[in-house]
Tab-separated table of C-alpha atoms in Angstrom:
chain	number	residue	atom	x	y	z
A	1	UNK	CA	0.000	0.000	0.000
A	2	UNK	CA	1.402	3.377	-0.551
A	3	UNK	CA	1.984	5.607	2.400
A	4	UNK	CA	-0.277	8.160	0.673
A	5	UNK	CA	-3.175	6.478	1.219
A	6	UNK	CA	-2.514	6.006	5.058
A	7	UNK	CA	-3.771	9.528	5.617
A	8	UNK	CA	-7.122	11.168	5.905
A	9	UNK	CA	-9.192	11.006	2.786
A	10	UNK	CA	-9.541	14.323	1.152
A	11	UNK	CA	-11.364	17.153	3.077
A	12	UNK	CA	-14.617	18.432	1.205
A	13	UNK	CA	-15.887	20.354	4.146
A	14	UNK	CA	-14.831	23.387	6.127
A	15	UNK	CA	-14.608	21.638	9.340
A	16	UNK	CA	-12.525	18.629	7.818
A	17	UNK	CA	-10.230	20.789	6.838
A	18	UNK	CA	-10.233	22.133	10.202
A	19	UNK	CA	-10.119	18.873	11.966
A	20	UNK	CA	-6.751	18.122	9.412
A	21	UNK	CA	-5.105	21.198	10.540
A	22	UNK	CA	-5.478	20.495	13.938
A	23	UNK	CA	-4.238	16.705	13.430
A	24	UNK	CA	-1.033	18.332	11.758
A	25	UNK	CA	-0.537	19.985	14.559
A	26	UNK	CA	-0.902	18.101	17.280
A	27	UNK	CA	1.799	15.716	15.183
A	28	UNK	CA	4.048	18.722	15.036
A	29	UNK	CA	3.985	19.456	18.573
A	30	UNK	CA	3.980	15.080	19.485
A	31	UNK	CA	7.693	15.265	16.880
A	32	UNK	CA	9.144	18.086	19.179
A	33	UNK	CA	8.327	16.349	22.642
A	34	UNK	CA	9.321	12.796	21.103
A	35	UNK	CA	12.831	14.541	19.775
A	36	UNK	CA	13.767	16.540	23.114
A	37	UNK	CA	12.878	13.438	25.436
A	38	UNK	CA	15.224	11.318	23.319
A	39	UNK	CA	18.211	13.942	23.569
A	40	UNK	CA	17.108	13.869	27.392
A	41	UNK	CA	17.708	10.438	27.936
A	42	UNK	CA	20.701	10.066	25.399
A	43	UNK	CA	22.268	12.784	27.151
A	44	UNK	CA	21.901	11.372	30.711
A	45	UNK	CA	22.856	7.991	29.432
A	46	UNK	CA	26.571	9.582	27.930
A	47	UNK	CA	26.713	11.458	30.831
A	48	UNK	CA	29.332	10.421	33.374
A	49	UNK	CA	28.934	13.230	35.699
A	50	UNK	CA	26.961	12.858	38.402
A	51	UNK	CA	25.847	16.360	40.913
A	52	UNK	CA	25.170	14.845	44.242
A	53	UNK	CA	24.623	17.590	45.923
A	54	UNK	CA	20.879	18.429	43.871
A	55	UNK	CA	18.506	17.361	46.247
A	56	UNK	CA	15.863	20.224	45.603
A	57	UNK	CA	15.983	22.736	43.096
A	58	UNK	CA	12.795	24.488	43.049
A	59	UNK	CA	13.054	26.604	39.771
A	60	UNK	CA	13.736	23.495	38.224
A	61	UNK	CA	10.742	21.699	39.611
A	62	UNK	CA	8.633	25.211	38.601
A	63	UNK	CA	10.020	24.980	34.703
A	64	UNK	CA	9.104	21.172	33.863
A	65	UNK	CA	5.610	21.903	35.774
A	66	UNK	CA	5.291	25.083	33.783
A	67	UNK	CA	6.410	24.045	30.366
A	68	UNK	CA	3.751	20.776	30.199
A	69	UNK	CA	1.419	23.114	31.453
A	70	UNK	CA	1.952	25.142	28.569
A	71	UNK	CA	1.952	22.677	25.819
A	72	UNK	CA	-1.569	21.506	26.939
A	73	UNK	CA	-3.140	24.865	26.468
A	74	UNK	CA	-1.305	25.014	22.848
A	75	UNK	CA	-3.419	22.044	22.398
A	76	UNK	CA	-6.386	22.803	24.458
A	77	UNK	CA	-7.451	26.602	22.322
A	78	UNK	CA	-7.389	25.082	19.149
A	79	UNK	CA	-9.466	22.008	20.717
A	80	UNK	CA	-12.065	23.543	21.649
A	81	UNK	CA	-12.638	26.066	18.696
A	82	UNK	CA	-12.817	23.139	16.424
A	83	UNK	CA	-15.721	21.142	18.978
A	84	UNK	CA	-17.609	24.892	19.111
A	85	UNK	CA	-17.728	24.678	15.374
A	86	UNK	CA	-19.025	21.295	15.479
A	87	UNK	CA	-21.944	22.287	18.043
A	88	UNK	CA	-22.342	25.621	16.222
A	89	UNK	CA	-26.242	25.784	15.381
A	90	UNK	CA	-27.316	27.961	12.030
A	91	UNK	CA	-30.482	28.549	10.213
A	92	UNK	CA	-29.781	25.860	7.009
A	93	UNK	CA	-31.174	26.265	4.104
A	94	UNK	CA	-32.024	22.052	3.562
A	95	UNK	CA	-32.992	19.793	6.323
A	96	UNK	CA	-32.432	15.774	5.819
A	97	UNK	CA	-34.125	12.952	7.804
A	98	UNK	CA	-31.889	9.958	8.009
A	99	UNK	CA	-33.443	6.769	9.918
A	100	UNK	CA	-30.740	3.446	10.811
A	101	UNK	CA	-32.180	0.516	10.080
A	102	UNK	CA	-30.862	-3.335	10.212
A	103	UNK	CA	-28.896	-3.306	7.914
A	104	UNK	CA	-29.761	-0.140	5.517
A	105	UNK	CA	-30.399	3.812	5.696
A	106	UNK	CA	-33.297	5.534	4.913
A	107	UNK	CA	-34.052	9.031	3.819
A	108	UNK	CA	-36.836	11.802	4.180
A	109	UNK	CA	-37.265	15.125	2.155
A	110	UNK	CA	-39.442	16.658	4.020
A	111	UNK	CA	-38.904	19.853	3.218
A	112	UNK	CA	-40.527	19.887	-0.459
A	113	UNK	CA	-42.972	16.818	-1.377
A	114	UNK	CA	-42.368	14.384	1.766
A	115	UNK	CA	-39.516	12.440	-0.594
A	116	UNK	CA	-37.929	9.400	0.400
A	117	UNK	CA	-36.467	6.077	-0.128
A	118	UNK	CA	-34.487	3.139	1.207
A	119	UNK	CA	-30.658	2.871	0.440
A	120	UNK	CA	-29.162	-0.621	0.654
A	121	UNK	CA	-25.638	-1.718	-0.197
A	122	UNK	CA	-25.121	-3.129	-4.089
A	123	UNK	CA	-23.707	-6.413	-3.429
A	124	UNK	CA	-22.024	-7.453	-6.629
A	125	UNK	CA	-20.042	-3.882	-7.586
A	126	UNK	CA	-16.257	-5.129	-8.095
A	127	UNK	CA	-14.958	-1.187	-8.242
A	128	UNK	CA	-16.537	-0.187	-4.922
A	129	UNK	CA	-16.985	-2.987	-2.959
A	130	UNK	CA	-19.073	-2.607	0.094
A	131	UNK	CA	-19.663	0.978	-0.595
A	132	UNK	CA	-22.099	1.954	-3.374
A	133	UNK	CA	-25.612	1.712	-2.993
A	134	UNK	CA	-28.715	1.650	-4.623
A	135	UNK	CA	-29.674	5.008	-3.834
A	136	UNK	CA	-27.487	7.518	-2.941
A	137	UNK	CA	-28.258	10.530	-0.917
A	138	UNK	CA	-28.284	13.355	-3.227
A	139	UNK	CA	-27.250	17.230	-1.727
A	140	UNK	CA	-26.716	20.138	-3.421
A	141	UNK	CA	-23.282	21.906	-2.354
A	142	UNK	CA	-22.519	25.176	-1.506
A	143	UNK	CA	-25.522	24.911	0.700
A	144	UNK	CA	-25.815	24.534	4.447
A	145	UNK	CA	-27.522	21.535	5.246
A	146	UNK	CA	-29.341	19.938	8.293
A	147	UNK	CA	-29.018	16.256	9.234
A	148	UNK	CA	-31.697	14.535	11.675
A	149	UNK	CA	-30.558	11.272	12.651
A	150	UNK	CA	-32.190	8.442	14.383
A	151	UNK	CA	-32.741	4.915	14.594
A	152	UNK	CA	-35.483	2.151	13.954
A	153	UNK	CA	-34.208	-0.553	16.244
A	154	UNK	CA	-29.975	-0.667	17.762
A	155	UNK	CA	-27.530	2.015	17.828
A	156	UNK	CA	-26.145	3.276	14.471
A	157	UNK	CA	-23.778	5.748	13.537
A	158	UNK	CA	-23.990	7.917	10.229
A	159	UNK	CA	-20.398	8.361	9.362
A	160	UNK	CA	-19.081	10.385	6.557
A	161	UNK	CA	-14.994	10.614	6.873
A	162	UNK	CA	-14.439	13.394	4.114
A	163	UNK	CA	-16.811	15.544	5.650
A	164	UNK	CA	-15.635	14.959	9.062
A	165	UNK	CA	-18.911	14.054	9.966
A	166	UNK	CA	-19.919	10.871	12.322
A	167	UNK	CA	-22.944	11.134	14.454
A	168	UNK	CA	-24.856	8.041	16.313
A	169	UNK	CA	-28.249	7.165	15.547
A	170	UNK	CA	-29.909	6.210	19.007
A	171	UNK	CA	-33.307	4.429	18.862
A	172	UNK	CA	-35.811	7.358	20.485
A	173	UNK	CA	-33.145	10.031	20.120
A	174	UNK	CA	-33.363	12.634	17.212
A	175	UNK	CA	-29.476	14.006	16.583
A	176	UNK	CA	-29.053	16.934	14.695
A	177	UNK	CA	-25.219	17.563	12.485
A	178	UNK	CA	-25.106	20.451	10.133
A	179	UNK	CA	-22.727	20.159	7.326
A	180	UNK	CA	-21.448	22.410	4.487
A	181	UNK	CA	-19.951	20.781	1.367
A	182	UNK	CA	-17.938	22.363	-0.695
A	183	UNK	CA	-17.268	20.769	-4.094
A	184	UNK	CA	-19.276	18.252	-6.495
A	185	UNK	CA	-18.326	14.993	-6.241
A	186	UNK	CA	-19.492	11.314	-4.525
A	187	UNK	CA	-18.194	10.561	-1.278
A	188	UNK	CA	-18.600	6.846	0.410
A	189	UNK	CA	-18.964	6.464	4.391
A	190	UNK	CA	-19.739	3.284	6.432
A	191	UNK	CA	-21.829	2.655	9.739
A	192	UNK	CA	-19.014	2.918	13.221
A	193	UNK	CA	-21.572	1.506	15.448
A	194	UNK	CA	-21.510	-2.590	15.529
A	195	UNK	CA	-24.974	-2.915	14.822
A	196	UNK	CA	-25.409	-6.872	14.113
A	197	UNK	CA	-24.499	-9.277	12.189
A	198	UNK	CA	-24.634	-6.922	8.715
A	199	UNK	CA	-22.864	-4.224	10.195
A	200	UNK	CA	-20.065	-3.974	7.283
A	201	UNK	CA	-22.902	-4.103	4.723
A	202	UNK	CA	-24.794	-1.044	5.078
A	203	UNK	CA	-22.661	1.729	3.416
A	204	UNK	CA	-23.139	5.595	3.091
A	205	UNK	CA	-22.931	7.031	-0.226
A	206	UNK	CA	-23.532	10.627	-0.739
A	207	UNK	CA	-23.606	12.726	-4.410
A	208	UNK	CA	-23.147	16.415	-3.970
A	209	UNK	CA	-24.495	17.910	-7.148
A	210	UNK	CA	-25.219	21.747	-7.933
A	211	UNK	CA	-28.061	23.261	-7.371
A	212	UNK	CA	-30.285	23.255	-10.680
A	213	UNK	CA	-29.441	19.701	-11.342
A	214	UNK	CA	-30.529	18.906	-7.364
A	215	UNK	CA	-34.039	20.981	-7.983
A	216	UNK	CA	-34.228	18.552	-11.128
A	217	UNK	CA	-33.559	15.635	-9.227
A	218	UNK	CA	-36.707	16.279	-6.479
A	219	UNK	CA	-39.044	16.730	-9.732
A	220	UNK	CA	-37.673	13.678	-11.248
A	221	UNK	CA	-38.692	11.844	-7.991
């Protein structure tokens, strides 16, 4: 496999690209400790000299409280701006019912003519195995949209890795994701929730289309 691949798949929403950022780094910062903790230790192992009269030092003690102290807020400000973007509410413009089901997903239009349909995996698809389905869920982009999850029966989880996107469907529970996609193209997600026996068999796809051709879509339904 080639080491490009081992990497997040590309980002297609604001707060993926967000999410990327902020995995970069964290990996930056995880490269500096990792480097100075290894000069640490090969310098104490070379080291022949030993001070034995240290017994307490207490600006020492103060600077390796302080600086770990410090690298945790680095990481904590840029935290929790990304998990207030993720919880930040707005007034979309499309709003999507999407219902877990053993072992398939079902969506509602309700917004125009009460639209909606089943979407179960294609079984026998050699180029996109366990991914493409029969009916994919079709959103315009460049348009803020609305997700309202639940479930008919266990715990599932509607999972969409380019748009940084995963949220659980809980039986009783209506969850509520906004998302924002920003190009044209067909992006492939699977459940995260072991929901039974088929739980590798009921894949996401999603086709973000523009906006006449999504209009066109609805009447063609």
């Amino acid at each position: 496999m080639s080491y490009q691949k081992m990497t997040f798949q590309n980002s297609t929403s604001p707060i993926m690209e967000h999410l990327i950022s902020f995995h970069d780094y964290i990996l930056i910062i995880l490269c500096l400790i990792t480097t100075m903790i290894f000069y640490v230790l090969s310098s104490m192992i070379t080291n022949k000299y030993l001070n034995q009269l240290l017994i307490n030092n207490q600006v020492l003690e103060f600077i390796w409280t302080s600086i770990p102290a410090l690298i945790l807020t680095f990481i904590m400000v840029p935290s929790l701006h990304i998990l207030y973007l993720l919880d930040e509410t707005m007034n979309p413009l499309l709003t999507v019912k999407i219902m877990g089901h053993q072992w398939y997903w079902s969506y509602e239009y309700s917004d125009f003519k009460n639209i909606q349909f089943d979407s179960y995996m294609i079984p026998n698809n050699p180029l996109l195995r366990l991914l493409d389905t029969n009916n994919r869920l079709i959103l315009p982009f460049s348009t803020l949209t609305r997700l309202l999850i639940s479930s008919h029966d266990v715990l599932h989880s509607w999972t969409m890795p380019s748009l940084g996107a995963k949220i659980d469907a809980v039986p009783g529970r209506l969850n509520q994701l906004t998302i924002f996609i920003q190009r044209p193209g067909i992006f492939f997600g699977q459940c995260s929730e072991i929901c039974g026996i088929n739980h590798s068999f009921m894949p996401i796809s999603l086709q973000s289309v523009n906006t006449p051709d999504f209009i066109n879509w609805l009447y063609s339904m």
